Amino acid sequence: MKKIKTIPIKIGAVTGVSALLTGCGATAQDDYMSAYDEVQDADTFEADIQMSMDVESDVFGHEETEMLNNTVLAMDVMSDVANDQHEVDIGLALSMGAMDMNIDMPMFLDNSGDEEKLYSTSDGMIDIIDSMLMFEGFPMNIETPESIQGTVVELPVEDDGQNEEVSEEQEEATENIMAQSRTFLEDMDEEAFTRDEDAENMITYSVDGNVVVDALFDMLEDNPAIFEGVEDMNEAAIDDDLSEIRDEIDEYIEVDEVETEVVLNENGSMATEEMRIPMMLNNDRGETIDMTLHMDVEYNSIDDDLDFSFDLSEDNIISEDEFEEAMEESFNDPMMMP
């Protein structure tokens, strides 16, 4: 398998927002910003993230539209930000006609020591192989070889001697983007944040989609180091690519008002967050695609102790070569095949 080159970005930057205690007489925006700060400053958190889309269009056939509407990307995240250890269970579900595919890929990234380490599980890697074969029309129902059942697989991480420098530059760029994101939210009109009349713990805010797109590209252009470590991406190429992408979005994509609904727990901490991004895609033939992107986040804990599921004891870790050898032996043993 190809070596994986990881890019050290805080997983906390992906999850976005949270909430803190509701202050007496505080505005909805005040409570939201306190919530945002709580998550960004958290040493640990657990969150379940789910992304999906609703598509309506005559451009695609029925099966293609059905597949897009039935595709769900899920990530169950446990993140120890203080020690730079992160467990992510990535799930992908899609269906088209009579075909269903469900992939579950647990990963563990450990940057707590001198070397960056990346792990998966033998069961998770076999699930990926089995799902891809089924998608290609070769259902195998592969079982994990007994010799490696329950083991953790250490995956090779590419080290070109520049990882430390890239990490520092990218860490700074990530922090800058997070700070700019906070400023963007803080500078929004107070009236954009509202409380539900029947539920004081529900806060909704909305912002023009074009404003969001402009702010996003401004942040990326101000912080090109965020792309450090990405092959063929130097500062000049980044400027050109971002400019080209921005022009194409302006020409072919209309982003409507982005709405986010936040629900707080009784103690004011974040319970759930739901973001909706409606847009219309146009092409040169005058055809359109109506699409709404959904991102739902459920916060299970903030600043609580974590219990990672990966067993990283020395006798439970195997190398990628050992995994491949066990699989090869299994494929060559007719008694082990379905």
Short mmCIF file of C-alpha atoms in Angstrom, two decimals:
data_model
loop_
_atom_site.label_atom_id
_atom_site.label_comp_id
_atom_site.label_asym_id
_atom_site.label_seq_id
_atom_site.Cartn_x
_atom_site.Cartn_y
_atom_site.Cartn_z
CA MET A 1 0.00 0.00 0.00
CA LYS A 2 1.07 3.57 -0.63
CA LYS A 3 2.54 5.44 2.28
CA ILE A 4 0.24 7.99 3.83
CA LYS A 5 1.42 11.52 4.30
CA THR A 6 -0.60 13.16 7.05
CA ILE A 7 -1.18 16.87 7.40
CA PRO A 8 -1.40 17.91 11.07
CA ILE A 9 -4.53 20.03 11.32
CA LYS A 10 -6.41 20.26 14.61
CA ILE A 11 -9.54 18.15 14.36
CA GLY A 12 -11.23 20.75 16.56
CA ALA A 13 -11.10 23.17 13.63
CA VAL A 14 -13.37 20.87 11.65
CA THR A 15 -16.17 20.62 14.18
CA GLY A 16 -16.91 24.34 14.25
CA VAL A 17 -19.04 25.51 17.18
CA SER A 18 -20.38 24.87 20.67
CA ALA A 19 -21.97 26.78 23.58
CA LEU A 20 -21.25 27.85 27.17
CA LEU A 21 -23.37 29.12 30.05
CA THR A 22 -26.22 31.43 29.16
CA GLY A 23 -25.51 34.73 30.89
CA CYS A 24 -28.29 36.79 32.45
CA GLY A 25 -29.49 39.31 29.90
CA ALA A 26 -26.99 38.12 27.34
CA THR A 27 -27.95 38.22 23.69
CA ALA A 28 -28.23 35.11 21.54
CA GLN A 29 -25.00 36.15 19.83
CA ASP A 30 -23.22 36.52 23.19
CA ASP A 31 -24.24 33.03 24.25
CA TYR A 32 -23.24 31.61 20.89
CA MET A 33 -19.80 33.22 20.99
CA SER A 34 -19.21 31.91 24.50
CA ALA A 35 -20.21 28.51 23.21
CA TYR A 36 -17.86 28.79 20.24
CA ASP A 37 -14.98 29.72 22.53
CA GLU A 38 -15.65 26.77 24.83
CA VAL A 39 -15.17 24.25 22.02
CA GLN A 40 -12.18 26.00 20.48
CA ASP A 41 -10.46 26.15 23.88
CA ALA A 42 -11.39 22.60 24.93
CA ASP A 43 -8.63 20.16 25.87
CA THR A 44 -10.85 17.20 24.92
CA PHE A 45 -14.15 16.60 23.18
CA GLU A 46 -16.32 13.89 21.66
CA ALA A 47 -18.61 14.60 18.71
CA ASP A 48 -20.59 12.69 16.12
CA ILE A 49 -20.57 14.46 12.74
CA GLN A 50 -22.81 13.55 9.83
CA MET A 51 -22.80 15.08 6.33
CA SER A 52 -25.35 14.50 3.59
CA MET A 53 -27.08 16.30 0.73
CA ASP A 54 -30.48 16.79 -0.88
CA VAL A 55 -30.34 17.00 -4.68
CA GLU A 56 -33.06 17.86 -7.19
CA SER A 57 -32.11 17.95 -10.87
CA ASP A 58 -32.97 16.71 -14.32
CA VAL A 59 -29.25 16.68 -15.19
CA PHE A 60 -28.69 13.35 -13.45
CA GLY A 61 -30.60 10.15 -14.03
CA HIS A 62 -32.85 8.72 -11.33
CA GLU A 63 -30.23 6.28 -10.03
CA GLU A 64 -27.48 8.90 -9.83
CA THR A 65 -29.80 11.31 -7.99
CA GLU A 66 -30.88 8.52 -5.65
CA MET A 67 -27.26 7.66 -4.88
CA LEU A 68 -26.39 11.28 -4.07
CA ASN A 69 -29.42 11.66 -1.81
CA ASN A 70 -28.67 8.40 -0.02
CA THR A 71 -24.97 9.06 0.55
CA VAL A 72 -24.03 9.81 4.14
CA LEU A 73 -20.54 10.53 5.47
CA ALA A 74 -20.23 10.13 9.23
CA MET A 75 -17.33 10.76 11.58
CA ASP A 76 -17.34 9.83 15.26
CA VAL A 77 -14.55 11.91 16.77
CA MET A 78 -12.75 11.59 20.09
CA SER A 79 -10.05 14.23 20.35
CA ASP A 80 -7.48 14.84 23.05
CA VAL A 81 -6.31 18.21 21.80
CA ALA A 82 -3.91 18.79 24.68
CA ASN A 83 -1.97 15.58 23.97
CA ASP A 84 -2.58 15.61 20.20
CA GLN A 85 -4.26 12.20 20.07
CA HIS A 86 -7.35 11.70 17.93
CA GLU A 87 -9.62 8.73 17.25
CA VAL A 88 -11.92 9.04 14.25
CA ASP A 89 -14.35 6.38 13.08
CA ILE A 90 -15.14 7.24 9.46
CA GLY A 91 -18.31 5.77 8.01
CA LEU A 92 -19.58 6.02 4.44
CA ALA A 93 -23.00 4.73 3.42
CA LEU A 94 -24.45 4.90 -0.09
CA SER A 95 -27.07 3.06 -2.10
CA MET A 96 -28.12 2.99 -5.73
CA GLY A 97 -30.91 0.73 -6.84
CA ALA A 98 -30.41 -2.70 -5.29
CA MET A 99 -26.80 -1.97 -4.36
CA ASP A 100 -25.85 -0.85 -0.87
CA MET A 101 -22.37 -0.10 0.38
CA ASN A 102 -21.37 0.63 3.96
CA ILE A 103 -17.76 1.33 4.87
CA ASP A 104 -16.49 1.70 8.42
CA MET A 105 -12.87 2.82 8.85
CA PRO A 106 -11.58 3.50 12.38
CA MET A 107 -8.38 5.55 12.56
CA PHE A 108 -6.14 6.71 15.39
CA LEU A 109 -3.64 9.55 14.98
CA ASP A 110 -1.04 9.91 17.71
CA ASN A 111 1.25 12.94 17.67
CA SER A 112 2.03 12.80 21.39
CA GLY A 113 5.54 11.37 20.96
CA ASP A 114 8.58 12.24 18.90
CA GLU A 115 7.17 10.51 15.81
CA GLU A 116 3.76 10.83 14.21
CA LYS A 117 1.92 7.51 14.23
CA LEU A 118 -1.21 6.42 12.39
CA TYR A 119 -3.22 3.30 13.14
CA SER A 120 -6.29 1.47 11.90
CA THR A 121 -7.79 -1.90 12.81
CA SER A 122 -7.47 -5.16 10.90
CA ASP A 123 -11.26 -5.47 10.87
CA GLY A 124 -11.65 -1.95 9.51
CA MET A 125 -9.13 -2.48 6.72
CA ILE A 126 -10.79 -5.74 5.69
CA ASP A 127 -14.15 -3.96 5.68
CA ILE A 128 -12.72 -1.46 3.19
CA ILE A 129 -11.36 -4.23 0.94
CA ASP A 130 -14.64 -6.17 1.11
CA SER A 131 -16.76 -3.09 0.35
CA MET A 132 -14.64 -2.06 -2.63
CA LEU A 133 -14.77 -5.57 -4.11
CA MET A 134 -18.55 -5.62 -3.67
CA PHE A 135 -18.83 -2.22 -5.34
CA GLU A 136 -16.88 -3.61 -8.31
CA GLY A 137 -19.31 -6.53 -8.53
CA PHE A 138 -17.25 -9.13 -6.66
CA PRO A 139 -19.00 -9.81 -3.32
CA MET A 140 -16.52 -11.80 -1.24
CA ASN A 141 -17.69 -11.46 2.39
CA ILE A 142 -14.09 -11.64 3.56
CA GLU A 143 -13.52 -12.60 7.17
CA THR A 144 -10.62 -11.42 9.30
CA PRO A 145 -7.95 -14.16 9.52
CA GLU A 146 -7.89 -15.66 12.99
CA SER A 147 -4.22 -14.81 13.42
CA ILE A 148 -4.89 -11.05 13.29
CA GLN A 149 -8.40 -10.77 14.73
CA GLY A 150 -8.73 -7.78 17.06
CA THR A 151 -5.32 -6.38 16.15
CA VAL A 152 -4.34 -2.79 15.41
CA VAL A 153 -2.41 -2.08 12.19
CA GLU A 154 0.30 0.59 12.23
CA LEU A 155 0.26 2.38 8.89
CA PRO A 156 3.43 3.88 7.41
CA VAL A 157 3.63 7.66 7.55
CA GLU A 158 5.79 9.32 4.91
CA ASP A 159 8.62 11.32 6.40
CA ASP A 160 10.56 13.50 3.98
CA GLY A 161 12.35 15.39 6.72
CA GLN A 162 10.10 18.41 6.33
CA ASN A 163 7.19 17.29 8.50
CA GLU A 164 8.24 19.29 11.55
CA GLU A 165 8.62 22.51 9.55
CA VAL A 166 5.34 21.89 7.71
CA SER A 167 3.61 21.15 10.98
CA GLU A 168 4.70 24.44 12.57
CA GLU A 169 3.74 26.53 9.54
CA GLN A 170 0.43 24.79 9.10
CA GLU A 171 -0.34 24.98 12.81
CA GLU A 172 0.12 28.75 12.66
CA ALA A 173 -2.07 29.00 9.55
CA THR A 174 -4.78 26.90 11.21
CA GLU A 175 -4.76 29.10 14.29
CA ASN A 176 -4.98 32.22 12.10
CA ILE A 177 -7.99 30.82 10.23
CA MET A 178 -9.71 29.91 13.48
CA ALA A 179 -9.10 33.41 14.84
CA GLN A 180 -10.42 34.97 11.62
CA SER A 181 -13.48 32.70 11.76
CA ARG A 182 -14.20 33.89 15.28
CA THR A 183 -13.84 37.53 14.21
CA PHE A 184 -16.23 36.89 11.31
CA LEU A 185 -18.89 35.51 13.68
CA GLU A 186 -18.32 38.21 16.29
CA ASP A 187 -18.66 40.98 13.68
CA MET A 188 -21.97 39.65 12.35
CA ASP A 189 -25.11 41.69 12.95
CA GLU A 190 -26.55 40.87 16.37
CA GLU A 191 -29.98 40.51 14.78
CA ALA A 192 -28.74 37.57 12.70
CA PHE A 193 -28.83 35.49 15.91
CA THR A 194 -32.29 34.62 17.25
CA ARG A 195 -33.76 32.47 20.02
CA ASP A 196 -36.69 30.16 19.43
CA GLU A 197 -39.82 31.63 21.05
CA ASP A 198 -40.76 28.27 22.55
CA ALA A 199 -37.27 27.04 23.38
CA GLU A 200 -34.78 29.43 24.99
CA ASN A 201 -32.01 26.87 24.54
CA MET A 202 -32.31 26.94 20.73
CA ILE A 203 -30.31 29.58 18.84
CA THR A 204 -30.42 30.08 15.09
CA TYR A 205 -28.18 32.31 13.02
CA SER A 206 -28.11 32.92 9.29
CA VAL A 207 -25.74 34.66 6.90
CA ASP A 208 -25.73 35.38 3.18
CA GLY A 209 -24.00 32.56 1.32
CA ASN A 210 -21.96 34.91 -0.86
CA VAL A 211 -20.57 36.58 2.25
CA VAL A 212 -19.53 33.17 3.58
CA VAL A 213 -17.80 32.23 0.31
CA ASP A 214 -15.92 35.54 0.16
CA ALA A 215 -14.81 35.22 3.79
CA LEU A 216 -13.63 31.64 3.26
CA PHE A 217 -11.49 32.49 0.25
CA ASP A 218 -10.07 35.56 1.97
CA MET A 219 -8.94 33.36 4.86
CA LEU A 220 -7.35 30.78 2.56
CA GLU A 221 -5.58 33.45 0.52
CA ASP A 222 -4.28 35.07 3.72
CA ASN A 223 -2.95 31.74 4.99
CA PRO A 224 -1.42 29.75 2.10
CA ALA A 225 0.62 27.70 4.58
CA ILE A 226 -2.56 25.73 5.31
CA PHE A 227 -1.77 23.83 2.10
CA GLU A 228 1.83 23.05 3.11
CA GLY A 229 2.62 19.41 2.53
CA VAL A 230 0.14 19.08 -0.34
CA GLU A 231 1.95 17.89 -3.46
CA ASP A 232 2.51 20.50 -6.20
CA MET A 233 1.07 23.29 -4.03
CA ASN A 234 3.43 26.25 -3.69
CA GLU A 235 2.31 29.78 -2.85
CA ALA A 236 2.07 30.90 -6.49
CA ALA A 237 0.09 27.81 -7.46
CA ILE A 238 -2.22 28.30 -4.48
CA ASP A 239 -2.97 31.91 -5.47
CA ASP A 240 -3.70 30.89 -9.06
CA ASP A 241 -5.83 27.89 -8.08
CA LEU A 242 -7.85 29.78 -5.49
CA SER A 243 -8.44 32.65 -7.91
CA GLU A 244 -9.61 30.23 -10.61
CA ILE A 245 -11.89 28.33 -8.23
CA ARG A 246 -13.34 31.57 -6.91
CA ASP A 247 -14.13 32.77 -10.45
CA GLU A 248 -15.82 29.46 -11.29
CA ILE A 249 -17.93 29.58 -8.14
CA ASP A 250 -19.03 33.12 -8.99
CA GLU A 251 -20.00 31.99 -12.50
CA TYR A 252 -21.60 28.62 -11.87
CA ILE A 253 -22.72 28.42 -8.23
CA GLU A 254 -25.28 30.50 -6.37
CA VAL A 255 -25.09 29.98 -2.61
CA ASP A 256 -28.27 30.92 -0.76
CA GLU A 257 -28.58 31.93 2.88
CA VAL A 258 -26.64 29.61 5.19
CA GLU A 259 -28.56 28.73 8.34
CA THR A 260 -27.27 27.11 11.52
CA GLU A 261 -29.42 25.87 14.39
CA VAL A 262 -27.77 25.28 17.76
CA VAL A 263 -29.36 23.52 20.75
CA LEU A 264 -27.86 23.95 24.22
CA ASN A 265 -28.00 21.61 27.18
CA GLU A 266 -29.51 22.79 30.45
CA ASN A 267 -26.08 23.83 31.67
CA GLY A 268 -25.55 25.88 28.51
CA SER A 269 -23.08 23.53 26.82
CA MET A 270 -23.56 22.45 23.25
CA ALA A 271 -25.95 19.58 22.57
CA THR A 272 -26.39 19.68 18.79
CA GLU A 273 -25.63 21.85 15.79
CA GLU A 274 -27.29 21.64 12.38
CA MET A 275 -26.01 23.60 9.37
CA ARG A 276 -27.83 23.91 6.04
CA ILE A 277 -26.11 25.29 2.92
CA PRO A 278 -28.54 25.63 -0.01
CA MET A 279 -27.09 26.30 -3.45
CA MET A 280 -27.86 26.17 -7.16
CA LEU A 281 -25.32 24.86 -9.69
CA ASN A 282 -25.53 26.06 -13.29
CA ASN A 283 -23.74 24.88 -16.43
CA ASP A 284 -23.13 26.40 -19.86
CA ARG A 285 -26.18 24.58 -21.27
CA GLY A 286 -28.54 26.36 -18.92
CA GLU A 287 -29.15 23.26 -16.79
CA THR A 288 -29.41 23.63 -13.02
CA ILE A 289 -28.94 21.45 -9.96
CA ASP A 290 -30.63 22.40 -6.69
CA MET A 291 -28.59 21.11 -3.77
CA THR A 292 -28.64 21.53 -0.01
CA LEU A 293 -25.63 20.39 1.99
CA HIS A 294 -26.30 19.23 5.55
CA MET A 295 -23.81 19.04 8.40
CA ASP A 296 -25.12 17.82 11.75
CA VAL A 297 -22.97 17.67 14.88
CA GLU A 298 -23.87 16.06 18.19
CA TYR A 299 -21.53 16.85 21.06
CA ASN A 300 -21.20 13.96 23.50
CA SER A 301 -18.69 15.59 25.84
CA ILE A 302 -16.50 18.66 26.21
CA ASP A 303 -13.46 18.66 28.52
CA ASP A 304 -14.29 15.23 29.98
CA ASP A 305 -12.01 12.22 30.28
CA LEU A 306 -11.80 10.13 27.11
CA ASP A 307 -11.75 6.36 26.77
CA PHE A 308 -10.15 5.53 23.43
CA SER A 309 -11.21 2.20 21.95
CA PHE A 310 -7.86 1.38 20.31
CA ASP A 311 -5.77 -1.20 22.17
CA LEU A 312 -2.26 0.10 21.53
CA SER A 313 -0.44 -2.41 23.70
CA GLU A 314 2.74 -3.57 22.00
CA ASP A 315 1.59 -7.18 21.54
CA ASN A 316 -1.64 -6.05 19.84
CA ILE A 317 0.00 -3.92 17.11
CA ILE A 318 1.01 -5.43 13.78
CA SER A 319 2.73 -3.81 10.81
CA GLU A 320 1.14 -3.26 7.44
CA ASP A 321 3.42 -5.98 6.02
CA GLU A 322 2.18 -8.45 8.64
CA PHE A 323 -1.41 -7.57 7.76
CA GLU A 324 -0.77 -8.15 4.05
CA GLU A 325 0.98 -11.46 4.76
CA ALA A 326 -1.99 -12.69 6.81
CA MET A 327 -4.39 -11.69 4.05
CA GLU A 328 -2.29 -13.42 1.40
CA GLU A 329 -2.23 -16.63 3.44
CA SER A 330 -5.99 -16.38 3.86
CA PHE A 331 -6.60 -15.94 0.13
CA ASN A 332 -4.36 -18.94 -0.61
CA ASP A 333 -6.21 -21.17 1.85
CA PRO A 334 -9.42 -22.50 0.22
CA MET A 335 -10.82 -23.36 3.65
CA MET A 336 -10.71 -19.69 4.63
CA MET A 337 -12.52 -18.33 1.59
CA PRO A 338 -16.32 -17.90 1.56
#
